[in-house]
Amino acid sequence: MPYIQTSRLTLVTFTTELMQAAITDQLELAKITPYKVADGYPSEEYKEIIPYKIKRYSEYHCENEWEGIIIHNESQTIMGDMGFRVRHEIEDELELGYSIAPDFQGFGFATEMAQAIVGWGLKQPGIIKIVANCDASNMASVRVLEKAGLKQVKENNNKIHWTT
């Protein structure tokens, strides 16, 4: 992931080393970075996904270039992550995903970074579309994806599917 900076946030590569530390605990993650770590990051649900990501990145090395941790500039705190999953079956698309620590939700941080990363993603060679999905009941994610410029394309099984 390239270094992406907005007025309030910075996105830096979420390396497999950082992911492994995040699985262990917040103190381990804070030890190997110059940043504090927000309470509740990563969530227990996200900790379950990280081993899959580590395995996937060992198989698809290029994908690690698409995953970043979000740093809150003012407090120098890791407050979330955001990135793309390469859709190998559809090579001209990237799938957006993100998570934000509870204390940092509701302040527009996910929207701010989503707008920046979607813009960056669409400038990558061969990429013509960004896609995402979220639970239909997750109104915060609905607003983030709308404000990031994605449009709803369908809804099924209580999931809304989005594209640029």
Tab-separated table of N, CA and C in Angstrom:
chain	number	residue	atom	x	y	z
A	1	MET	N	0.861	-1.174	0.000
A	1	MET	CA	0.000	0.000	0.000
A	1	MET	C	0.901	1.228	0.000
A	2	PRO	N	0.646	2.092	-0.906
A	2	PRO	CA	1.425	3.333	-0.866
A	2	PRO	C	0.988	4.159	0.332
A	3	TYR	N	1.782	5.109	0.637
A	3	TYR	CA	1.482	6.048	1.702
A	3	TYR	C	0.384	6.971	1.175
A	4	ILE	N	-0.783	6.954	1.819
A	4	ILE	CA	-1.887	7.842	1.437
A	4	ILE	C	-2.193	8.706	2.646
A	5	GLN	N	-2.224	10.008	2.423
A	5	GLN	CA	-2.499	10.921	3.535
A	5	GLN	C	-3.660	11.828	3.174
A	6	THR	N	-4.558	11.996	4.154
A	6	THR	CA	-5.652	12.953	4.037
A	6	THR	C	-5.413	14.011	5.108
A	7	SER	N	-6.347	14.900	5.290
A	7	SER	CA	-6.141	15.961	6.286
A	7	SER	C	-6.041	15.416	7.709
A	8	ARG	N	-6.728	14.298	8.002
A	8	ARG	CA	-6.723	13.784	9.372
A	8	ARG	C	-6.125	12.394	9.523
A	9	LEU	N	-5.845	11.719	8.406
A	9	LEU	CA	-5.474	10.307	8.461
A	9	LEU	C	-4.282	9.994	7.564
A	10	THR	N	-3.601	8.910	7.906
A	10	THR	CA	-2.526	8.380	7.074
A	10	THR	C	-2.747	6.882	6.942
A	11	LEU	N	-2.572	6.372	5.737
A	11	LEU	CA	-2.688	4.941	5.477
A	11	LEU	C	-1.305	4.413	5.121
A	12	VAL	N	-0.833	3.416	5.872
A	12	VAL	CA	0.456	2.782	5.603
A	12	VAL	C	0.238	1.280	5.467
A	13	THR	N	1.167	0.598	4.823
A	13	THR	CA	1.018	-0.829	4.552
A	13	THR	C	0.818	-1.625	5.834
A	14	PHE	N	-0.179	-2.488	5.813
A	14	PHE	CA	-0.460	-3.417	6.910
A	14	PHE	C	0.271	-4.711	6.565
A	15	THR	N	1.527	-4.770	6.963
A	15	THR	CA	2.372	-5.910	6.623
A	15	THR	C	1.935	-7.161	7.374
A	16	THR	N	2.394	-8.305	6.908
A	16	THR	CA	2.065	-9.547	7.606
A	16	THR	C	2.667	-9.547	9.004
A	17	GLU	N	3.804	-8.885	9.194
A	17	GLU	CA	4.400	-8.776	10.539
A	17	GLU	C	3.456	-8.005	11.471
A	18	LEU	N	2.897	-6.919	10.983
A	18	LEU	CA	1.949	-6.150	11.792
A	18	LEU	C	0.673	-6.945	12.038
A	19	MET	N	0.230	-7.681	11.032
A	19	MET	CA	-0.969	-8.503	11.206
A	19	MET	C	-0.748	-9.560	12.283
A	20	GLN	N	0.411	-10.210	12.254
A	20	GLN	CA	0.715	-11.231	13.253
A	20	GLN	C	0.718	-10.624	14.658
A	21	ALA	N	1.297	-9.433	14.791
A	21	ALA	CA	1.306	-8.750	16.090
A	21	ALA	C	-0.116	-8.385	16.516
A	22	ALA	N	-0.954	-7.971	15.567
A	22	ALA	CA	-2.334	-7.589	15.882
A	22	ALA	C	-3.125	-8.772	16.411
A	23	ILE	N	-2.831	-9.977	15.908
A	23	ILE	CA	-3.509	-11.172	16.401
A	23	ILE	C	-3.142	-11.426	17.855
A	24	THR	N	-1.876	-11.174	18.195
A	24	THR	CA	-1.389	-11.439	19.543
A	24	THR	C	-2.097	-10.538	20.544
A	25	ASP	N	-1.893	-9.247	20.441
A	25	ASP	CA	-2.617	-8.268	21.249
A	25	ASP	C	-2.181	-6.859	20.893
A	26	GLN	N	-2.896	-5.880	21.439
A	26	GLN	CA	-2.619	-4.479	21.140
A	26	GLN	C	-1.219	-4.075	21.577
A	27	LEU	N	-0.751	-4.585	22.698
A	27	LEU	CA	0.578	-4.222	23.186
A	27	LEU	C	1.660	-4.680	22.226
A	28	GLU	N	1.487	-5.866	21.665
A	28	GLU	CA	2.463	-6.384	20.698
A	28	GLU	C	2.493	-5.498	19.447
A	29	LEU	N	1.339	-5.096	18.982
A	29	LEU	CA	1.257	-4.219	17.820
A	29	LEU	C	1.901	-2.867	18.120
A	30	ALA	N	1.617	-2.316	19.281
A	30	ALA	CA	2.203	-1.022	19.659
A	30	ALA	C	3.717	-1.111	19.810
A	31	LYS	N	4.230	-2.274	20.216
A	31	LYS	CA	5.678	-2.450	20.393
A	31	LYS	C	6.449	-2.322	19.090
A	32	ILE	N	5.857	-2.773	18.002
A	32	ILE	CA	6.616	-2.802	16.751
A	32	ILE	C	6.277	-1.643	15.809
A	33	THR	N	5.494	-0.699	16.290
A	33	THR	CA	5.194	0.501	15.497
A	33	THR	C	5.444	1.725	16.378
A	34	PRO	N	5.549	2.877	15.764
A	34	PRO	CA	5.693	4.099	16.563
A	34	PRO	C	4.343	4.670	17.011
A	35	TYR	N	3.275	3.894	16.877
A	35	TYR	CA	1.926	4.382	17.131
A	35	TYR	C	1.291	3.736	18.349
A	36	LYS	N	0.333	4.449	18.931
A	36	LYS	CA	-0.550	3.856	19.921
A	36	LYS	C	-1.573	3.021	19.155
A	37	VAL	N	-2.314	2.186	19.862
A	37	VAL	CA	-3.347	1.372	19.231
A	37	VAL	C	-4.675	1.653	19.934
A	38	ALA	N	-5.674	1.966	19.151
A	38	ALA	CA	-6.991	2.290	19.704
A	38	ALA	C	-7.593	1.099	20.425
A	39	ASP	N	-8.306	1.385	21.517
A	39	ASP	CA	-9.060	0.330	22.203
A	39	ASP	C	-10.009	-0.324	21.207
A	40	GLY	N	-10.093	-1.630	21.268
A	40	GLY	CA	-11.004	-2.352	20.396
A	40	GLY	C	-10.471	-2.627	19.001
A	41	TYR	N	-9.207	-2.286	18.753
A	41	TYR	CA	-8.620	-2.591	17.445
A	41	TYR	C	-7.488	-3.580	17.609
A	42	PRO	N	-7.455	-4.613	16.817
A	42	PRO	CA	-8.535	-5.050	15.938
A	42	PRO	C	-9.643	-5.725	16.731
A	43	SER	N	-10.824	-5.732	16.156
A	43	SER	CA	-11.951	-6.388	16.818
A	43	SER	C	-11.709	-7.893	16.860
A	44	GLU	N	-12.404	-8.569	17.743
A	44	GLU	CA	-12.272	-10.027	17.825
A	44	GLU	C	-12.673	-10.676	16.499
A	45	GLU	N	-13.705	-10.135	15.860
A	45	GLU	CA	-14.140	-10.658	14.565
A	45	GLU	C	-13.028	-10.504	13.524
A	46	TYR	N	-12.368	-9.346	13.517
A	46	TYR	CA	-11.302	-9.111	12.545
A	46	TYR	C	-10.079	-9.980	12.840
A	47	LYS	N	-9.812	-10.236	14.123
A	47	LYS	CA	-8.692	-11.115	14.470
A	47	LYS	C	-8.866	-12.501	13.858
A	48	GLU	N	-10.109	-12.921	13.696
A	48	GLU	CA	-10.378	-14.220	13.082
A	48	GLU	C	-10.076	-14.210	11.587
A	49	ILE	N	-10.157	-13.055	10.953
A	49	ILE	CA	-9.903	-12.921	9.514
A	49	ILE	C	-8.406	-12.799	9.216
A	50	ILE	N	-7.648	-12.234	10.148
A	50	ILE	CA	-6.232	-11.956	9.890
A	50	ILE	C	-5.437	-13.201	9.484
A	51	PRO	N	-5.596	-14.353	10.140
A	51	PRO	CA	-4.830	-15.527	9.673
A	51	PRO	C	-5.109	-15.870	8.203
A	52	TYR	N	-6.352	-15.693	7.776
A	52	TYR	CA	-6.692	-15.910	6.366
A	52	TYR	C	-5.911	-14.941	5.486
A	53	LYS	N	-5.844	-13.670	5.908
A	53	LYS	CA	-5.124	-12.671	5.124
A	53	LYS	C	-3.631	-13.001	5.056
A	54	ILE	N	-3.059	-13.399	6.174
A	54	ILE	CA	-1.634	-13.756	6.181
A	54	ILE	C	-1.378	-14.901	5.204
A	55	LYS	N	-2.243	-15.912	5.243
A	55	LYS	CA	-2.095	-17.050	4.322
A	55	LYS	C	-2.276	-16.590	2.878
A	56	ARG	N	-3.272	-15.778	2.653
A	56	ARG	CA	-3.532	-15.286	1.291
A	56	ARG	C	-2.350	-14.481	0.768
A	57	TYR	N	-1.763	-13.635	1.613
A	57	TYR	CA	-0.637	-12.819	1.167
A	57	TYR	C	0.600	-13.668	0.890
A	58	SER	N	0.718	-14.808	1.570
A	58	SER	CA	1.846	-15.689	1.260
A	58	SER	C	1.651	-16.344	-0.112
A	59	GLU	N	0.402	-16.515	-0.529
A	59	GLU	CA	0.113	-17.084	-1.848
A	59	GLU	C	0.083	-16.025	-2.937
A	60	TYR	N	-0.424	-14.850	-2.615
A	60	TYR	CA	-0.557	-13.742	-3.568
A	60	TYR	C	0.196	-12.532	-3.000
A	61	HIS	N	1.502	-12.534	-3.163
A	61	HIS	CA	2.348	-11.495	-2.559
A	61	HIS	C	1.922	-10.073	-2.941
A	62	CYS	N	1.455	-9.897	-4.152
A	62	CYS	CA	1.076	-8.559	-4.608
A	62	CYS	C	-0.081	-7.978	-3.795
A	63	GLU	N	-0.899	-8.840	-3.195
A	63	GLU	CA	-2.062	-8.332	-2.469
A	63	GLU	C	-1.693	-7.532	-1.223
A	64	ASN	N	-0.526	-7.806	-0.647
A	64	ASN	CA	-0.146	-7.041	0.528
A	64	ASN	C	0.033	-5.568	0.193
A	65	GLU	N	0.247	-5.285	-1.070
A	65	GLU	CA	0.364	-3.898	-1.509
A	65	GLU	C	-0.968	-3.161	-1.433
A	66	TRP	N	-2.044	-3.883	-1.240
A	66	TRP	CA	-3.377	-3.283	-1.287
A	66	TRP	C	-4.006	-3.110	0.099
A	67	GLU	N	-3.303	-3.436	1.170
A	67	GLU	CA	-3.873	-3.434	2.526
A	67	GLU	C	-3.131	-2.428	3.396
A	68	GLY	N	-3.866	-1.579	4.119
A	68	GLY	CA	-3.212	-0.580	4.960
A	68	GLY	C	-3.853	-0.431	6.327
A	69	ILE	N	-3.056	0.074	7.271
A	69	ILE	CA	-3.611	0.451	8.571
A	69	ILE	C	-3.807	1.965	8.562
A	70	ILE	N	-4.861	2.382	9.224
A	70	ILE	CA	-5.209	3.802	9.250
A	70	ILE	C	-4.686	4.405	10.550
A	71	ILE	N	-3.902	5.444	10.396
A	71	ILE	CA	-3.338	6.173	11.539
A	71	ILE	C	-4.088	7.500	11.680
A	72	HIS	N	-4.576	7.766	12.869
A	72	HIS	CA	-5.178	9.062	13.174
A	72	HIS	C	-4.013	10.025	13.414
A	73	ASN	N	-3.870	11.020	12.545
A	73	ASN	CA	-2.680	11.882	12.573
A	73	ASN	C	-2.493	12.617	13.892
A	74	GLU	N	-3.539	13.217	14.400
A	74	GLU	CA	-3.412	14.048	15.598
A	74	GLU	C	-2.949	13.244	16.814
A	75	SER	N	-3.541	12.077	17.015
A	75	SER	CA	-3.196	11.280	18.202
A	75	SER	C	-2.134	10.220	17.926
A	76	GLN	N	-1.740	10.065	16.641
A	76	GLN	CA	-0.766	9.042	16.248
A	76	GLN	C	-1.197	7.655	16.738
A	77	THR	N	-2.465	7.338	16.450
A	77	THR	CA	-3.079	6.097	16.907
A	77	THR	C	-3.549	5.257	15.723
A	78	ILE	N	-3.225	3.963	15.752
A	78	ILE	CA	-3.797	3.035	14.778
A	78	ILE	C	-5.264	2.884	15.146
A	79	MET	N	-6.138	3.308	14.229
A	79	MET	CA	-7.566	3.330	14.546
A	79	MET	C	-8.400	2.502	13.580
A	80	GLY	N	-7.745	1.793	12.662
A	80	GLY	CA	-8.495	0.970	11.728
A	80	GLY	C	-7.619	0.462	10.607
A	81	ASP	N	-8.272	-0.142	9.647
A	81	ASP	CA	-7.561	-0.620	8.465
A	81	ASP	C	-8.495	-0.506	7.274
A	82	MET	N	-7.890	-0.472	6.104
A	82	MET	CA	-8.672	-0.369	4.881
A	82	MET	C	-7.816	-0.904	3.750
A	83	GLY	N	-8.452	-1.533	2.826
A	83	GLY	CA	-7.688	-2.016	1.690
A	83	GLY	C	-8.558	-2.715	0.680
A	84	PHE	N	-7.864	-3.301	-0.289
A	84	PHE	CA	-8.529	-3.997	-1.378
A	84	PHE	C	-8.113	-5.446	-1.405
A	85	ARG	N	-9.042	-6.265	-1.816
A	85	ARG	CA	-8.754	-7.658	-2.130
A	85	ARG	C	-8.803	-7.747	-3.646
A	86	VAL	N	-7.749	-8.306	-4.205
A	86	VAL	CA	-7.730	-8.509	-5.643
A	86	VAL	C	-8.711	-9.627	-5.962
A	87	ARG	N	-9.539	-9.400	-6.920
A	87	ARG	CA	-10.512	-10.411	-7.335
A	87	ARG	C	-9.914	-11.132	-8.535
A	88	HIS	N	-9.224	-12.227	-8.275
A	88	HIS	CA	-8.472	-12.918	-9.323
A	88	HIS	C	-9.344	-13.406	-10.469
A	89	GLU	N	-10.600	-13.677	-10.180
A	89	GLU	CA	-11.487	-14.119	-11.239
A	89	GLU	C	-11.938	-12.950	-12.122
A	90	ILE	N	-11.815	-11.732	-11.603
A	90	ILE	CA	-12.181	-10.526	-12.361
A	90	ILE	C	-11.028	-9.535	-12.162
A	91	GLU	N	-10.070	-9.567	-13.049
A	91	GLU	CA	-8.796	-8.887	-12.841
A	91	GLU	C	-8.847	-7.362	-12.896
A	92	ASP	N	-9.937	-6.802	-13.422
A	92	ASP	CA	-9.992	-5.350	-13.512
A	92	ASP	C	-10.772	-4.718	-12.353
A	93	GLU	N	-11.073	-5.516	-11.308
A	93	GLU	CA	-11.812	-5.042	-10.139
A	93	GLU	C	-11.007	-5.235	-8.856
A	94	LEU	N	-11.226	-4.329	-7.932
A	94	LEU	CA	-10.714	-4.465	-6.576
A	94	LEU	C	-11.908	-4.428	-5.629
A	95	GLU	N	-11.850	-5.251	-4.579
A	95	GLU	CA	-12.937	-5.282	-3.587
A	95	GLU	C	-12.493	-4.549	-2.332
A	96	LEU	N	-13.238	-3.521	-1.949
A	96	LEU	CA	-12.922	-2.671	-0.800
A	96	LEU	C	-13.411	-3.291	0.502
A	97	GLY	N	-12.584	-3.205	1.530
A	97	GLY	CA	-12.972	-3.622	2.872
A	97	GLY	C	-12.318	-2.706	3.895
A	98	TYR	N	-12.912	-2.613	5.078
A	98	TYR	CA	-12.349	-1.738	6.111
A	98	TYR	C	-12.935	-2.070	7.469
A	99	SER	N	-12.232	-1.616	8.495
A	99	SER	CA	-12.760	-1.681	9.859
A	99	SER	C	-12.213	-0.483	10.626
A	100	ILE	N	-13.014	0.039	11.524
A	100	ILE	CA	-12.652	1.208	12.320
A	100	ILE	C	-12.930	0.889	13.782
A	101	ALA	N	-11.984	1.214	14.661
A	101	ALA	CA	-12.156	0.989	16.100
A	101	ALA	C	-13.367	1.772	16.611
A	102	PRO	N	-14.104	1.213	17.556
A	102	PRO	CA	-15.344	1.846	18.038
A	102	PRO	C	-15.205	3.313	18.447
A	103	ASP	N	-14.140	3.676	19.157
A	103	ASP	CA	-13.997	5.068	19.609
A	103	ASP	C	-13.780	6.057	18.472
A	104	PHE	N	-13.477	5.561	17.276
A	104	PHE	CA	-13.222	6.425	16.125
A	104	PHE	C	-14.357	6.379	15.107
A	105	GLN	N	-15.412	5.660	15.421
A	105	GLN	CA	-16.564	5.578	14.518
A	105	GLN	C	-17.448	6.797	14.694
A	106	GLY	N	-18.106	7.198	13.622
A	106	GLY	CA	-19.060	8.304	13.687
A	106	GLY	C	-18.452	9.679	13.487
A	107	PHE	N	-17.185	9.762	13.100
A	107	PHE	CA	-16.520	11.046	12.892
A	107	PHE	C	-16.127	11.283	11.440
A	108	GLY	N	-16.564	10.403	10.543
A	108	GLY	CA	-16.257	10.570	9.128
A	108	GLY	C	-14.900	10.043	8.699
A	109	PHE	N	-14.190	9.342	9.595
A	109	PHE	CA	-12.855	8.845	9.240
A	109	PHE	C	-12.917	7.777	8.147
A	110	ALA	N	-13.852	6.845	8.245
A	110	ALA	CA	-13.960	5.795	7.221
A	110	ALA	C	-14.288	6.423	5.868
A	111	THR	N	-15.174	7.392	5.858
A	111	THR	CA	-15.529	8.074	4.611
A	111	THR	C	-14.323	8.798	4.031
A	112	GLU	N	-13.613	9.515	4.867
A	112	GLU	CA	-12.441	10.275	4.413
A	112	GLU	C	-11.410	9.366	3.759
A	113	MET	N	-11.108	8.245	4.406
A	113	MET	CA	-10.103	7.346	3.845
A	113	MET	C	-10.658	6.578	2.658
A	114	ALA	N	-11.940	6.201	2.703
A	114	ALA	CA	-12.538	5.472	1.574
A	114	ALA	C	-12.511	6.328	0.312
A	115	GLN	N	-12.802	7.608	0.436
A	115	GLN	CA	-12.745	8.484	-0.731
A	115	GLN	C	-11.326	8.524	-1.299
A	116	ALA	N	-10.336	8.617	-0.418
A	116	ALA	CA	-8.941	8.691	-0.864
A	116	ALA	C	-8.495	7.377	-1.509
A	117	ILE	N	-8.801	6.254	-0.883
A	117	ILE	CA	-8.311	4.970	-1.390
A	117	ILE	C	-9.061	4.541	-2.653
A	118	VAL	N	-10.338	4.856	-2.760
A	118	VAL	CA	-11.077	4.539	-3.985
A	118	VAL	C	-10.495	5.338	-5.147
A	119	GLY	N	-10.223	6.614	-4.917
A	119	GLY	CA	-9.591	7.434	-5.960
A	119	GLY	C	-8.252	6.862	-6.384
A	120	TRP	N	-7.448	6.447	-5.395
A	120	TRP	CA	-6.147	5.857	-5.682
A	120	TRP	C	-6.317	4.540	-6.433
A	121	GLY	N	-7.229	3.692	-5.991
A	121	GLY	CA	-7.432	2.385	-6.606
A	121	GLY	C	-7.827	2.488	-8.073
A	122	LEU	N	-8.684	3.455	-8.393
A	122	LEU	CA	-9.132	3.614	-9.768
A	122	LEU	C	-8.031	4.121	-10.697
A	123	LYS	N	-6.951	4.622	-10.133
A	123	LYS	CA	-5.814	5.090	-10.943
A	123	LYS	C	-4.792	3.986	-11.198
A	124	GLN	N	-5.005	2.804	-10.606
A	124	GLN	CA	-4.044	1.715	-10.782
A	124	GLN	C	-4.195	1.083	-12.161
A	125	PRO	N	-3.069	0.699	-12.763
A	125	PRO	CA	-3.114	0.116	-14.107
A	125	PRO	C	-4.039	-1.102	-14.180
A	126	GLY	N	-4.918	-1.101	-15.169
A	126	GLY	CA	-5.801	-2.233	-15.406
A	126	GLY	C	-7.049	-2.278	-14.549
A	127	ILE	N	-7.173	-1.367	-13.575
A	127	ILE	CA	-8.345	-1.366	-12.683
A	127	ILE	C	-9.385	-0.399	-13.233
A	128	ILE	N	-10.604	-0.917	-13.437
A	128	ILE	CA	-11.670	-0.054	-13.939
A	128	ILE	C	-12.843	0.050	-12.968
A	129	LYS	N	-12.811	-0.784	-11.905
A	129	LYS	CA	-13.966	-0.797	-11.013
A	129	LYS	C	-13.546	-1.173	-9.595
A	130	ILE	N	-14.177	-0.518	-8.618
A	130	ILE	CA	-14.063	-0.871	-7.206
A	130	ILE	C	-15.424	-1.414	-6.797
A	131	VAL	N	-15.435	-2.540	-6.092
A	131	VAL	CA	-16.689	-3.128	-5.615
A	131	VAL	C	-16.612	-3.298	-4.100
A	132	ALA	N	-17.771	-3.443	-3.491
A	132	ALA	CA	-17.846	-3.673	-2.039
A	132	ALA	C	-19.193	-4.302	-1.743
A	133	ASN	N	-19.332	-4.805	-0.528
A	133	ASN	CA	-20.641	-5.242	-0.058
A	133	ASN	C	-20.719	-4.992	1.434
A	134	CYS	N	-21.930	-4.837	1.916
A	134	CYS	CA	-22.142	-4.644	3.355
A	134	CYS	C	-23.515	-5.186	3.714
A	135	ASP	N	-23.721	-5.424	4.987
A	135	ASP	CA	-25.032	-5.851	5.460
A	135	ASP	C	-26.037	-4.725	5.217
A	136	ALA	N	-27.217	-5.074	4.801
A	136	ALA	CA	-28.250	-4.079	4.524
A	136	ALA	C	-28.596	-3.259	5.764
A	137	SER	N	-28.414	-3.840	6.938
A	137	SER	CA	-28.738	-3.136	8.182
A	137	SER	C	-27.597	-2.244	8.683
A	138	ASN	N	-26.439	-2.285	8.038
A	138	ASN	CA	-25.290	-1.502	8.484
A	138	ASN	C	-25.328	-0.125	7.827
A	139	MET	N	-26.132	0.762	8.404
A	139	MET	CA	-26.342	2.078	7.805
A	139	MET	C	-25.066	2.921	7.775
A	140	ALA	N	-24.174	2.727	8.733
A	140	ALA	CA	-22.911	3.481	8.709
A	140	ALA	C	-22.101	3.109	7.468
A	141	SER	N	-22.001	1.825	7.163
A	141	SER	CA	-21.273	1.403	5.969
A	141	SER	C	-21.986	1.838	4.695
A	142	VAL	N	-23.294	1.813	4.700
A	142	VAL	CA	-24.056	2.301	3.543
A	142	VAL	C	-23.664	3.747	3.251
A	143	ARG	N	-23.626	4.590	4.285
A	143	ARG	CA	-23.270	6.004	4.096
A	143	ARG	C	-21.826	6.156	3.623
A	144	VAL	N	-20.900	5.375	4.207
A	144	VAL	CA	-19.490	5.447	3.801
A	144	VAL	C	-19.358	5.117	2.320
A	145	LEU	N	-19.967	4.029	1.899
A	145	LEU	CA	-19.832	3.594	0.505
A	145	LEU	C	-20.486	4.583	-0.456
A	146	GLU	N	-21.626	5.144	-0.072
A	146	GLU	CA	-22.259	6.168	-0.907
A	146	GLU	C	-21.347	7.379	-1.052
A	147	LYS	N	-20.820	7.864	0.071
A	147	LYS	CA	-19.973	9.056	0.044
A	147	LYS	C	-18.632	8.815	-0.650
A	148	ALA	N	-18.212	7.549	-0.709
A	148	ALA	CA	-16.967	7.211	-1.408
A	148	ALA	C	-17.191	7.086	-2.913
A	149	GLY	N	-18.439	7.276	-3.351
A	149	GLY	CA	-18.731	7.281	-4.773
A	149	GLY	C	-19.203	5.965	-5.352
A	150	LEU	N	-19.496	4.989	-4.495
A	150	LEU	CA	-19.999	3.712	-4.990
A	150	LEU	C	-21.529	3.779	-5.099
A	151	LYS	N	-22.058	2.970	-5.999
A	151	LYS	CA	-23.507	2.908	-6.219
A	151	LYS	C	-24.001	1.498	-5.926
A	152	GLN	N	-25.185	1.408	-5.334
A	152	GLN	CA	-25.790	0.100	-5.079
A	152	GLN	C	-26.160	-0.538	-6.408
A	153	VAL	N	-25.780	-1.814	-6.571
A	153	VAL	CA	-26.130	-2.512	-7.808
A	153	VAL	C	-27.141	-3.628	-7.580
A	154	LYS	N	-27.139	-4.217	-6.396
A	154	LYS	CA	-28.138	-5.238	-6.090
A	154	LYS	C	-28.129	-5.516	-4.592
A	155	GLU	N	-29.190	-6.166	-4.162
A	155	GLU	CA	-29.295	-6.606	-2.766
A	155	GLU	C	-29.817	-8.027	-2.773
A	156	ASN	N	-29.112	-8.909	-2.079
A	156	ASN	CA	-29.600	-10.270	-1.896
A	156	ASN	C	-29.009	-10.850	-0.624
A	157	ASN	N	-29.738	-11.760	-0.025
A	157	ASN	CA	-29.326	-12.388	1.236
A	157	ASN	C	-28.911	-11.368	2.291
A	158	ASN	N	-29.659	-10.270	2.364
A	158	ASN	CA	-29.425	-9.207	3.353
A	158	ASN	C	-28.085	-8.493	3.145
A	159	LYS	N	-27.508	-8.585	1.955
A	159	LYS	CA	-26.253	-7.898	1.606
A	159	LYS	C	-26.542	-6.937	0.467
A	160	ILE	N	-25.941	-5.743	0.568
A	160	ILE	CA	-26.003	-4.784	-0.521
A	160	ILE	C	-24.664	-4.851	-1.243
A	161	HIS	N	-24.727	-4.928	-2.569
A	161	HIS	CA	-23.528	-4.987	-3.396
A	161	HIS	C	-23.353	-3.625	-4.086
A	162	TRP	N	-22.123	-3.164	-4.103
A	162	TRP	CA	-21.796	-1.818	-4.573
A	162	TRP	C	-20.741	-1.865	-5.669
A	163	THR	N	-20.705	-0.825	-6.491
A	163	THR	CA	-19.651	-0.663	-7.493
A	163	THR	C	-19.474	0.817	-7.823
A	164	THR	N	-18.296	1.136	-8.349
A	164	THR	CA	-18.050	2.518	-8.785
A	164	THR	C	-18.648	2.718	-10.162
